């Protein structure tokens, strides 16, 4: 499904009548999301604080709630826009499964994925960039707390304050995973390092919610100790988020090195592997935008009736969520 800057891949598994009804529900909900976001965009671009602000749209409320959980009462700069892709995925998935009898379903918004799993069902997420010692799948079971996956980093679709090639997070919902991945990726950093080229966000995207904050545009050669230090900063935040129950697991990557944290459940064991949502592979292996999608900053010019094709191949994540190679989403 496509509407302006938003591209979704949706898939439902169950009886044919249930699947078709679910797709119609998803399409109906998707048709109104962009206009709702446009109406509240100025407020969504402002930093979140300790108390949630009132928003009319359900997607905007999801974004605000996710941002507030990580804002540390406003001490940490984060706007609801950090959750937009995950929140859209959560909202469309909620509409798709409402009243339906489905074994599994997912909504993939550019690599940020909301999951639905009925009791006894599971989903395996593909891992890219692994070496010979690493497993190539991580399995999420219905009894696990994970229902959202998101990835962030300086090489991705959005601007980043840090230097992580990518950070992938498993969390209770996609909006929460989206914000957490953004902040952890920001924390993977070497402030003031001469090999890191930064520019004010507004020079790249004039109406960016990041304003004149410096975002990463290039990362040069780094010493092994520097990579370790940068990843250590991000890992410390990921572990803090995990202790607070904000995430279930995270994988962080920089120049071919990785760090992983998780709750230790055998169901969610990452096996020391770089974790990637299906179809969203590490940027060092060619995950680049070509052409780049329009940011949500352009939604004012995009709020027109959407086309609503729904045609993902069964059992496989369709498309290339951020220009990366195809990957499998194995549903059991």
PDB file of C-alpha atoms in Angstrom, residues 108-263:
ATOM      1  CA  UNK A 108       6.112  -3.517   7.340  1.00  0.00           C
ATOM      2  CA  UNK A 109       6.642   0.246   7.054  1.00  0.00           C
ATOM      3  CA  UNK A 110      10.041   0.675   5.428  1.00  0.00           C
ATOM      4  CA  UNK A 111      11.644  -2.002   7.601  1.00  0.00           C
ATOM      5  CA  UNK A 112       9.846  -1.085  10.838  1.00  0.00           C
ATOM      6  CA  UNK A 113       7.515  -4.008  11.457  1.00  0.00           C
ATOM      7  CA  UNK A 114       4.433  -4.611  13.616  1.00  0.00           C
ATOM      8  CA  UNK A 115       3.626  -8.266  14.289  1.00  0.00           C
ATOM      9  CA  UNK A 116       0.491 -10.213  15.181  1.00  0.00           C
ATOM     10  CA  UNK A 117       0.881 -13.788  16.437  1.00  0.00           C
ATOM     11  CA  UNK A 118      -1.968 -16.017  17.590  1.00  0.00           C
ATOM     12  CA  UNK A 119      -1.259 -18.475  20.435  1.00  0.00           C
ATOM     13  CA  UNK A 120       1.127 -21.199  19.355  1.00  0.00           C
ATOM     14  CA  UNK A 121       2.399 -19.293  16.332  1.00  0.00           C
ATOM     15  CA  UNK A 122       5.834 -17.814  15.651  1.00  0.00           C
ATOM     16  CA  UNK A 123       7.777 -15.749  13.155  1.00  0.00           C
ATOM     17  CA  UNK A 124      11.423 -15.969  12.123  1.00  0.00           C
ATOM     18  CA  UNK A 125      13.179 -12.752  11.195  1.00  0.00           C
ATOM     19  CA  UNK A 126      16.022 -12.870   8.704  1.00  0.00           C
ATOM     20  CA  UNK A 127      19.525 -11.788   9.683  1.00  0.00           C
ATOM     21  CA  UNK A 128      21.887 -10.191   7.204  1.00  0.00           C
ATOM     22  CA  UNK A 129      25.614  -9.589   7.330  1.00  0.00           C
ATOM     23  CA  UNK A 130      26.341 -12.561   9.538  1.00  0.00           C
ATOM     24  CA  UNK A 131      29.613 -14.450   9.529  1.00  0.00           C
ATOM     25  CA  UNK A 132      30.090 -18.216   9.644  1.00  0.00           C
ATOM     26  CA  UNK A 133      29.686 -18.332  13.433  1.00  0.00           C
ATOM     27  CA  UNK A 134      26.316 -16.578  13.475  1.00  0.00           C
ATOM     28  CA  UNK A 135      22.792 -17.905  13.168  1.00  0.00           C
ATOM     29  CA  UNK A 136      20.784 -16.500  10.272  1.00  0.00           C
ATOM     30  CA  UNK A 137      17.348 -16.296  11.941  1.00  0.00           C
ATOM     31  CA  UNK A 138      15.835 -15.180  15.221  1.00  0.00           C
ATOM     32  CA  UNK A 139      12.461 -16.614  16.168  1.00  0.00           C
ATOM     33  CA  UNK A 140       9.739 -14.631  17.930  1.00  0.00           C
ATOM     34  CA  UNK A 141       7.045 -16.786  19.539  1.00  0.00           C
ATOM     35  CA  UNK A 142       3.523 -15.771  20.484  1.00  0.00           C
ATOM     36  CA  UNK A 143       4.396 -15.996  24.169  1.00  0.00           C
ATOM     37  CA  UNK A 144       7.278 -13.538  23.787  1.00  0.00           C
ATOM     38  CA  UNK A 145       6.701  -9.868  24.560  1.00  0.00           C
ATOM     39  CA  UNK A 146       7.936  -8.760  21.128  1.00  0.00           C
ATOM     40  CA  UNK A 147       5.426  -7.296  18.678  1.00  0.00           C
ATOM     41  CA  UNK A 148       7.588  -4.658  17.041  1.00  0.00           C
ATOM     42  CA  UNK A 149      10.918  -4.454  15.222  1.00  0.00           C
ATOM     43  CA  UNK A 150      12.674  -1.290  14.053  1.00  0.00           C
ATOM     44  CA  UNK A 151      16.034  -0.245  12.648  1.00  0.00           C
ATOM     45  CA  UNK A 152      17.830   3.110  12.706  1.00  0.00           C
ATOM     46  CA  UNK A 153      21.259   4.424  11.748  1.00  0.00           C
ATOM     47  CA  UNK A 154      23.024   7.172   9.874  1.00  0.00           C
ATOM     48  CA  UNK A 155      22.931   5.274   6.581  1.00  0.00           C
ATOM     49  CA  UNK A 156      19.166   4.830   6.664  1.00  0.00           C
ATOM     50  CA  UNK A 157      16.183   6.864   5.535  1.00  0.00           C
ATOM     51  CA  UNK A 158      16.236   9.353   8.412  1.00  0.00           C
ATOM     52  CA  UNK A 159      18.921  11.580   9.876  1.00  0.00           C
ATOM     53  CA  UNK A 160      20.925  10.330  12.854  1.00  0.00           C
ATOM     54  CA  UNK A 161      22.942  12.177  15.475  1.00  0.00           C
ATOM     55  CA  UNK A 162      25.207   9.138  15.889  1.00  0.00           C
ATOM     56  CA  UNK A 163      27.485   7.015  13.733  1.00  0.00           C
ATOM     57  CA  UNK A 164      25.921   3.544  13.999  1.00  0.00           C
ATOM     58  CA  UNK A 165      25.610   1.858  10.630  1.00  0.00           C
ATOM     59  CA  UNK A 166      22.415   0.396  12.035  1.00  0.00           C
ATOM     60  CA  UNK A 167      20.707  -0.497  15.291  1.00  0.00           C
ATOM     61  CA  UNK A 168      17.842  -2.998  15.279  1.00  0.00           C
ATOM     62  CA  UNK A 169      15.516  -3.243  18.272  1.00  0.00           C
ATOM     63  CA  UNK A 170      12.871  -5.760  19.346  1.00  0.00           C
ATOM     64  CA  UNK A 171      10.192  -4.229  21.577  1.00  0.00           C
ATOM     65  CA  UNK A 172       6.584  -4.524  22.699  1.00  0.00           C
ATOM     66  CA  UNK A 173       5.351  -2.541  19.709  1.00  0.00           C
ATOM     67  CA  UNK A 174       6.802  -1.028  16.563  1.00  0.00           C
ATOM     68  CA  UNK A 175       6.454   2.580  17.744  1.00  0.00           C
ATOM     69  CA  UNK A 176       8.466   1.852  20.878  1.00  0.00           C
ATOM     70  CA  UNK A 177      11.064  -0.065  18.880  1.00  0.00           C
ATOM     71  CA  UNK A 178      11.306   2.856  16.445  1.00  0.00           C
ATOM     72  CA  UNK A 179      12.050   5.466  19.127  1.00  0.00           C
ATOM     73  CA  UNK A 180      14.448   3.185  21.006  1.00  0.00           C
ATOM     74  CA  UNK A 181      16.373   2.310  17.834  1.00  0.00           C
ATOM     75  CA  UNK A 182      16.676   6.023  17.016  1.00  0.00           C
ATOM     76  CA  UNK A 183      18.044   6.947  20.440  1.00  0.00           C
ATOM     77  CA  UNK A 184      20.402   3.983  20.689  1.00  0.00           C
ATOM     78  CA  UNK A 185      21.752   4.764  17.213  1.00  0.00           C
ATOM     79  CA  UNK A 186      22.266   8.375  18.333  1.00  0.00           C
ATOM     80  CA  UNK A 187      24.214   7.134  21.352  1.00  0.00           C
ATOM     81  CA  UNK A 188      26.655   5.138  19.194  1.00  0.00           C
ATOM     82  CA  UNK A 189      28.960   8.081  18.702  1.00  0.00           C
ATOM     83  CA  UNK A 190      32.408   9.633  18.938  1.00  0.00           C
ATOM     84  CA  UNK A 191      31.684  13.313  19.606  1.00  0.00           C
ATOM     85  CA  UNK A 192      34.113  15.641  17.863  1.00  0.00           C
ATOM     86  CA  UNK A 193      35.961  12.875  16.006  1.00  0.00           C
ATOM     87  CA  UNK A 194      37.665  14.264  12.872  1.00  0.00           C
ATOM     88  CA  UNK A 195      36.673  11.269  10.758  1.00  0.00           C
ATOM     89  CA  UNK A 196      32.969  11.971  11.279  1.00  0.00           C
ATOM     90  CA  UNK A 197      31.421  14.547   8.953  1.00  0.00           C
ATOM     91  CA  UNK A 198      28.275  16.254  10.222  1.00  0.00           C
ATOM     92  CA  UNK A 199      25.933  18.925   8.929  1.00  0.00           C
ATOM     93  CA  UNK A 200      22.962  20.762  10.428  1.00  0.00           C
ATOM     94  CA  UNK A 201      19.799  18.795   9.758  1.00  0.00           C
ATOM     95  CA  UNK A 202      18.035  21.861   8.343  1.00  0.00           C
ATOM     96  CA  UNK A 203      20.651  22.135   5.596  1.00  0.00           C
ATOM     97  CA  UNK A 204      19.667  18.675   4.397  1.00  0.00           C
ATOM     98  CA  UNK A 205      15.942  18.839   5.168  1.00  0.00           C
ATOM     99  CA  UNK A 206      14.760  22.417   5.718  1.00  0.00           C
ATOM    100  CA  UNK A 207      11.728  21.471   7.830  1.00  0.00           C
ATOM    101  CA  UNK A 208      13.429  18.688   9.823  1.00  0.00           C
ATOM    102  CA  UNK A 209      12.257  18.286  13.401  1.00  0.00           C
ATOM    103  CA  UNK A 210      15.963  18.134  14.337  1.00  0.00           C
ATOM    104  CA  UNK A 211      16.459  21.804  13.485  1.00  0.00           C
ATOM    105  CA  UNK A 212      20.104  22.871  13.463  1.00  0.00           C
ATOM    106  CA  UNK A 213      21.346  19.797  15.333  1.00  0.00           C
ATOM    107  CA  UNK A 214      24.311  18.175  13.634  1.00  0.00           C
ATOM    108  CA  UNK A 215      23.549  14.913  11.854  1.00  0.00           C
ATOM    109  CA  UNK A 216      26.020  12.426  10.453  1.00  0.00           C
ATOM    110  CA  UNK A 217      26.630  12.433   6.712  1.00  0.00           C
ATOM    111  CA  UNK A 218      29.884  10.438   6.487  1.00  0.00           C
ATOM    112  CA  UNK A 219      32.069   8.257   8.704  1.00  0.00           C
ATOM    113  CA  UNK A 220      35.734   7.745   7.823  1.00  0.00           C
ATOM    114  CA  UNK A 221      38.246   5.196   9.072  1.00  0.00           C
ATOM    115  CA  UNK A 222      38.094   4.426  12.783  1.00  0.00           C
ATOM    116  CA  UNK A 223      40.517   2.585  15.032  1.00  0.00           C
ATOM    117  CA  UNK A 224      39.331  -0.632  16.663  1.00  0.00           C
ATOM    118  CA  UNK A 225      39.325   0.975  20.080  1.00  0.00           C
ATOM    119  CA  UNK A 226      37.223   3.857  18.808  1.00  0.00           C
ATOM    120  CA  UNK A 227      34.668   1.499  17.325  1.00  0.00           C
ATOM    121  CA  UNK A 228      34.535  -0.369  20.617  1.00  0.00           C
ATOM    122  CA  UNK A 229      34.030   2.860  22.555  1.00  0.00           C
ATOM    123  CA  UNK A 230      31.240   4.077  20.270  1.00  0.00           C
ATOM    124  CA  UNK A 231      29.420   0.766  20.362  1.00  0.00           C
ATOM    125  CA  UNK A 232      29.872   0.668  24.133  1.00  0.00           C
ATOM    126  CA  UNK A 233      28.008   3.959  24.501  1.00  0.00           C
ATOM    127  CA  UNK A 234      25.098   2.645  22.503  1.00  0.00           C
ATOM    128  CA  UNK A 235      25.114  -0.706  24.271  1.00  0.00           C
ATOM    129  CA  UNK A 236      24.939   1.011  27.665  1.00  0.00           C
ATOM    130  CA  UNK A 237      21.751   2.808  26.618  1.00  0.00           C
ATOM    131  CA  UNK A 238      20.284  -0.356  25.096  1.00  0.00           C
ATOM    132  CA  UNK A 239      20.903  -2.258  28.323  1.00  0.00           C
ATOM    133  CA  UNK A 240      19.337   0.579  30.314  1.00  0.00           C
ATOM    134  CA  UNK A 241      16.251   0.491  28.100  1.00  0.00           C
ATOM    135  CA  UNK A 242      16.092  -3.272  28.541  1.00  0.00           C
ATOM    136  CA  UNK A 243      16.295  -3.006  32.343  1.00  0.00           C
ATOM    137  CA  UNK A 244      13.434  -0.514  32.279  1.00  0.00           C
ATOM    138  CA  UNK A 245      11.313  -2.812  30.126  1.00  0.00           C
ATOM    139  CA  UNK A 246      11.325  -0.503  27.121  1.00  0.00           C
ATOM    140  CA  UNK A 247      12.905  -3.061  24.785  1.00  0.00           C
ATOM    141  CA  UNK A 248      13.437  -6.808  24.693  1.00  0.00           C
ATOM    142  CA  UNK A 249      16.622  -7.000  22.640  1.00  0.00           C
ATOM    143  CA  UNK A 250      18.916  -4.930  20.435  1.00  0.00           C
ATOM    144  CA  UNK A 251      21.739  -5.411  17.951  1.00  0.00           C
ATOM    145  CA  UNK A 252      24.161  -2.562  17.203  1.00  0.00           C
ATOM    146  CA  UNK A 253      26.573  -2.338  14.265  1.00  0.00           C
ATOM    147  CA  UNK A 254      29.435  -0.097  13.243  1.00  0.00           C
ATOM    148  CA  UNK A 255      32.053  -0.745  10.545  1.00  0.00           C
ATOM    149  CA  UNK A 256      31.557  -4.498  10.599  1.00  0.00           C
ATOM    150  CA  UNK A 257      31.590  -4.839  14.399  1.00  0.00           C
ATOM    151  CA  UNK A 258      28.503  -5.639  16.437  1.00  0.00           C
ATOM    152  CA  UNK A 259      27.147  -5.757  19.965  1.00  0.00           C
ATOM    153  CA  UNK A 260      23.996  -7.555  21.117  1.00  0.00           C
ATOM    154  CA  UNK A 261      21.881  -7.421  24.246  1.00  0.00           C
ATOM    155  CA  UNK A 262      18.751  -9.396  25.095  1.00  0.00           C
ATOM    156  CA  UNK A 263      16.757 -10.731  27.998  1.00  0.00           C
TER     157      UNK A 263
END
